[in-house]
Tab-separated table of N, CA and C in Angstrom:
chain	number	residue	atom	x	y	z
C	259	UNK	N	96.479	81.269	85.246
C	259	UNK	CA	97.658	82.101	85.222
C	259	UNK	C	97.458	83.352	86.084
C	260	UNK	N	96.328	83.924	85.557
C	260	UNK	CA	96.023	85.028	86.553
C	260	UNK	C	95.918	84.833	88.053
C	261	UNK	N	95.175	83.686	88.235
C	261	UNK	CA	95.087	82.999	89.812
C	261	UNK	C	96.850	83.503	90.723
C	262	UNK	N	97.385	82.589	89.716
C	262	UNK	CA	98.385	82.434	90.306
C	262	UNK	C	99.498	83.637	90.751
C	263	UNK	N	99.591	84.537	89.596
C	263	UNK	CA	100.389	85.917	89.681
C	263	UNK	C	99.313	86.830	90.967
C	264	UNK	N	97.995	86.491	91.369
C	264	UNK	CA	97.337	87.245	92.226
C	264	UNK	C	98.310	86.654	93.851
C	265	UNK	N	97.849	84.776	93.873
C	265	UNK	CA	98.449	84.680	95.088
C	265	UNK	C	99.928	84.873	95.106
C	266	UNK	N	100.701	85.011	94.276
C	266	UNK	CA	102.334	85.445	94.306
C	266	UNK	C	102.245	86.185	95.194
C	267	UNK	N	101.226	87.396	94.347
C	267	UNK	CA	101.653	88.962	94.760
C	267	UNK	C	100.957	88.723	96.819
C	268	UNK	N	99.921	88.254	96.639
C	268	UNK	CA	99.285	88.015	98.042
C	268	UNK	C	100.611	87.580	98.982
C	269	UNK	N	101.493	86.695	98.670
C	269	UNK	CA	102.659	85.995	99.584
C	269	UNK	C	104.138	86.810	99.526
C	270	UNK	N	104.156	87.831	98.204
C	270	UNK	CA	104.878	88.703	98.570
C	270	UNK	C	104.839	90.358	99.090
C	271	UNK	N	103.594	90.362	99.025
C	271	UNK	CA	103.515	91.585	99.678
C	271	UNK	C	103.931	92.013	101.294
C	272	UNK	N	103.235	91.020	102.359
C	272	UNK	CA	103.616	91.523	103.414
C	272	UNK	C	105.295	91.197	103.503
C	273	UNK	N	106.020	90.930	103.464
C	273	UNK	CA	107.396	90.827	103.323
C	273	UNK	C	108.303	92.103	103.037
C	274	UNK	N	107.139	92.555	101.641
C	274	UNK	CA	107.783	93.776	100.930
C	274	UNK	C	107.366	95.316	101.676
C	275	UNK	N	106.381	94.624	102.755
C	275	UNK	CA	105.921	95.856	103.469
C	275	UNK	C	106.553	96.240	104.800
C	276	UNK	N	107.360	95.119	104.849
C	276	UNK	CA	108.578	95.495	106.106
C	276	UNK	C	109.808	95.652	105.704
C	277	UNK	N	110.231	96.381	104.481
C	277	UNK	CA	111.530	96.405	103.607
C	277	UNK	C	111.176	97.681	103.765
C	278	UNK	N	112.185	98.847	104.616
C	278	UNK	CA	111.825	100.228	103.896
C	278	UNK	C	111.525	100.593	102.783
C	279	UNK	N	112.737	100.356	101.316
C	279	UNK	CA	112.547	100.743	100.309
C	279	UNK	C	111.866	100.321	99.578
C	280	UNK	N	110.768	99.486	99.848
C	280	UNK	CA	109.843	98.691	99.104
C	280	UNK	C	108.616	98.694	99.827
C	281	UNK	N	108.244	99.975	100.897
C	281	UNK	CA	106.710	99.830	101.530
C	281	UNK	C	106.047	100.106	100.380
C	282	UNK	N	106.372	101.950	100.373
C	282	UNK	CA	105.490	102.139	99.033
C	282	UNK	C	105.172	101.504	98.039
C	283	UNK	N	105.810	100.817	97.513
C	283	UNK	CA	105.367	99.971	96.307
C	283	UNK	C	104.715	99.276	96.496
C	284	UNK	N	104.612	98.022	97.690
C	284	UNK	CA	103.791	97.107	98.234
C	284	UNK	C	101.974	97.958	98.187
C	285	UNK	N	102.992	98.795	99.124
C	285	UNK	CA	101.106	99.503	100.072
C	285	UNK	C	100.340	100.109	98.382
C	286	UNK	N	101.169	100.661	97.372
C	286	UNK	CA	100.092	100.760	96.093
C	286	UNK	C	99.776	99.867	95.500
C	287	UNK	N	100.624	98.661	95.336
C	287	UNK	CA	100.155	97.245	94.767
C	287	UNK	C	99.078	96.442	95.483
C	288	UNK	N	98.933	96.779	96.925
C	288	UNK	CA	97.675	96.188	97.770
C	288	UNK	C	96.655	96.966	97.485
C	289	UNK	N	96.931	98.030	97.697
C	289	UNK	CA	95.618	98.833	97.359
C	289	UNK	C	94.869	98.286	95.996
C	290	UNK	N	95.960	98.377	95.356
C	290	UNK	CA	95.522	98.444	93.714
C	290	UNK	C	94.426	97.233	93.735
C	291	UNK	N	95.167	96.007	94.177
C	291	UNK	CA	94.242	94.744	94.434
C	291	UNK	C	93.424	94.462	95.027
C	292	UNK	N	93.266	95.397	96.144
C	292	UNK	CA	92.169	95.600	96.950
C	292	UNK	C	91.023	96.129	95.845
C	293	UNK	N	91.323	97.193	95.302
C	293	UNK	CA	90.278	97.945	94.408
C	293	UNK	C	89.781	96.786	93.420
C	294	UNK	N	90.658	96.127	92.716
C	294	UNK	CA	90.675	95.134	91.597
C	294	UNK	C	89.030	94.400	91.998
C	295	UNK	N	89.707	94.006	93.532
C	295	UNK	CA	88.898	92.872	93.728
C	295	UNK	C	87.406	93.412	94.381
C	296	UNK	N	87.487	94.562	94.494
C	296	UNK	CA	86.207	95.068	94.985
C	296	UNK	C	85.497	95.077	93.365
C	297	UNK	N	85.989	95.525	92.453
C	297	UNK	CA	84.968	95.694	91.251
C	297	UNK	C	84.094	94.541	91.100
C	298	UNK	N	85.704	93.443	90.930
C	298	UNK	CA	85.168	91.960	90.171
C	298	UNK	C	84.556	91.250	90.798
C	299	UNK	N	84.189	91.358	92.589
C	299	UNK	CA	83.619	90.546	93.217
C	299	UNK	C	83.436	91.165	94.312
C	300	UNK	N	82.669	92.291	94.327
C	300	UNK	CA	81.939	92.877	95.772
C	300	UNK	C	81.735	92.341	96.570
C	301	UNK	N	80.318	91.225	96.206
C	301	UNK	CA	79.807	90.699	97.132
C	301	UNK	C	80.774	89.790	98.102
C	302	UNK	N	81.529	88.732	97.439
C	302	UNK	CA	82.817	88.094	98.437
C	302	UNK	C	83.497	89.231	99.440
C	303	UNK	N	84.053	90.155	98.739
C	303	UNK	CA	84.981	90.825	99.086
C	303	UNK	C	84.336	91.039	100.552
C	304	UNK	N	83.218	92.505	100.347
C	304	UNK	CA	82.447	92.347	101.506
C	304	UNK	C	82.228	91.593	102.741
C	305	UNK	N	81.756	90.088	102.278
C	305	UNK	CA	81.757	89.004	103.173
C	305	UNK	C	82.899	88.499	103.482
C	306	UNK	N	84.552	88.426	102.966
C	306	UNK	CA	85.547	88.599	103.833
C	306	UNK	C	86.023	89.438	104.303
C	307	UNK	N	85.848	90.562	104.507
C	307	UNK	CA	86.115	91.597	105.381
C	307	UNK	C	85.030	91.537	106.232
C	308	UNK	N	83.922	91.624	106.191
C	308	UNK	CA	83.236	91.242	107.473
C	308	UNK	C	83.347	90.171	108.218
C	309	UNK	N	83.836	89.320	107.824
C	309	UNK	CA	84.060	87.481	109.138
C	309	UNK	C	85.431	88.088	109.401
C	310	UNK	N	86.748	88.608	108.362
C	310	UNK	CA	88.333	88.901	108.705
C	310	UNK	C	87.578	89.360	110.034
C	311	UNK	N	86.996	91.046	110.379
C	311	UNK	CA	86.772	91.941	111.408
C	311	UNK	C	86.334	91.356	112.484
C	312	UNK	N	85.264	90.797	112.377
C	312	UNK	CA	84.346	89.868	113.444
C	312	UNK	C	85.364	89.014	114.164
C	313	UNK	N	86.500	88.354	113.463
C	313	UNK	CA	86.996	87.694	114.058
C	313	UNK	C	88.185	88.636	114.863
Protein backbone atom coordinates (compact mmCIF):
# COMPACT_ATOMS: atom_id res chain seq x y z
CA UNK A 1 0.00 0.00 0.00
CA UNK A 2 2.66 2.24 0.97
CA UNK A 3 4.67 1.21 -2.28
CA UNK A 4 2.05 2.27 -4.14
CA UNK A 5 0.80 5.85 -2.66
CA UNK A 6 4.92 6.54 -2.93
CA UNK A 7 4.91 5.79 -6.86
CA UNK A 8 1.43 7.79 -7.26
CA UNK A 9 2.98 10.64 -5.66
CA UNK A 10 6.42 9.94 -7.87
CA UNK A 11 3.97 10.14 -11.30
CA UNK A 12 2.17 13.03 -9.97
CA UNK A 13 4.48 15.26 -8.95
CA UNK A 14 6.29 16.49 -11.99
CA UNK A 15 2.94 17.45 -13.62
CA UNK A 16 2.02 19.31 -10.41
CA UNK A 17 5.31 21.14 -10.74
CA UNK A 18 4.36 22.82 -13.97
CA UNK A 19 0.82 23.99 -12.61
CA UNK A 20 1.53 27.44 -11.07
CA UNK A 21 -0.79 26.99 -8.23
CA UNK A 22 0.41 23.72 -7.30
CA UNK A 23 4.50 24.19 -7.54
CA UNK A 24 4.74 24.80 -3.99
CA UNK A 25 2.99 22.01 -2.84
CA UNK A 26 4.68 19.57 -5.20
CA UNK A 27 8.37 21.09 -4.52
CA UNK A 28 7.45 20.41 -0.38
CA UNK A 29 5.98 17.02 -1.07
CA UNK A 30 9.36 16.09 -3.08
CA UNK A 31 11.42 17.33 -0.72
CA UNK A 32 9.56 15.76 2.02
CA UNK A 33 10.21 12.33 0.10
CA UNK A 34 13.41 13.02 -0.73
CA UNK A 35 14.18 13.38 3.12
CA UNK A 36 11.83 10.23 3.84
CA UNK A 37 13.92 8.28 1.68
CA UNK A 38 17.27 9.44 2.72
CA UNK A 39 16.53 8.21 6.44
CA UNK A 40 15.02 4.78 5.40
CA UNK A 41 17.57 3.94 2.85
CA UNK A 42 20.76 6.06 2.57
CA UNK A 43 22.78 3.78 1.19
CA UNK A 44 20.38 3.27 -2.20
CA UNK A 45 19.48 6.70 -2.16
CA UNK A 46 23.15 7.73 -2.43
CA UNK A 47 23.87 5.17 -5.14
CA UNK A 48 20.96 6.62 -7.23
CA UNK A 49 21.91 9.91 -7.19
CA UNK A 50 25.30 9.10 -7.99
CA UNK A 51 24.66 6.82 -11.45
CA UNK A 52 21.18 9.66 -11.95
CA UNK A 53 24.50 12.47 -12.05
CA UNK A 54 27.12 10.38 -13.80
CA UNK A 55 24.77 9.85 -16.31
Amino acid sequence: MVAAIVITAEIALPPALLIPQTTSYAAVAGIAMHAAFTCFKPRQLVTFSGLTFGT
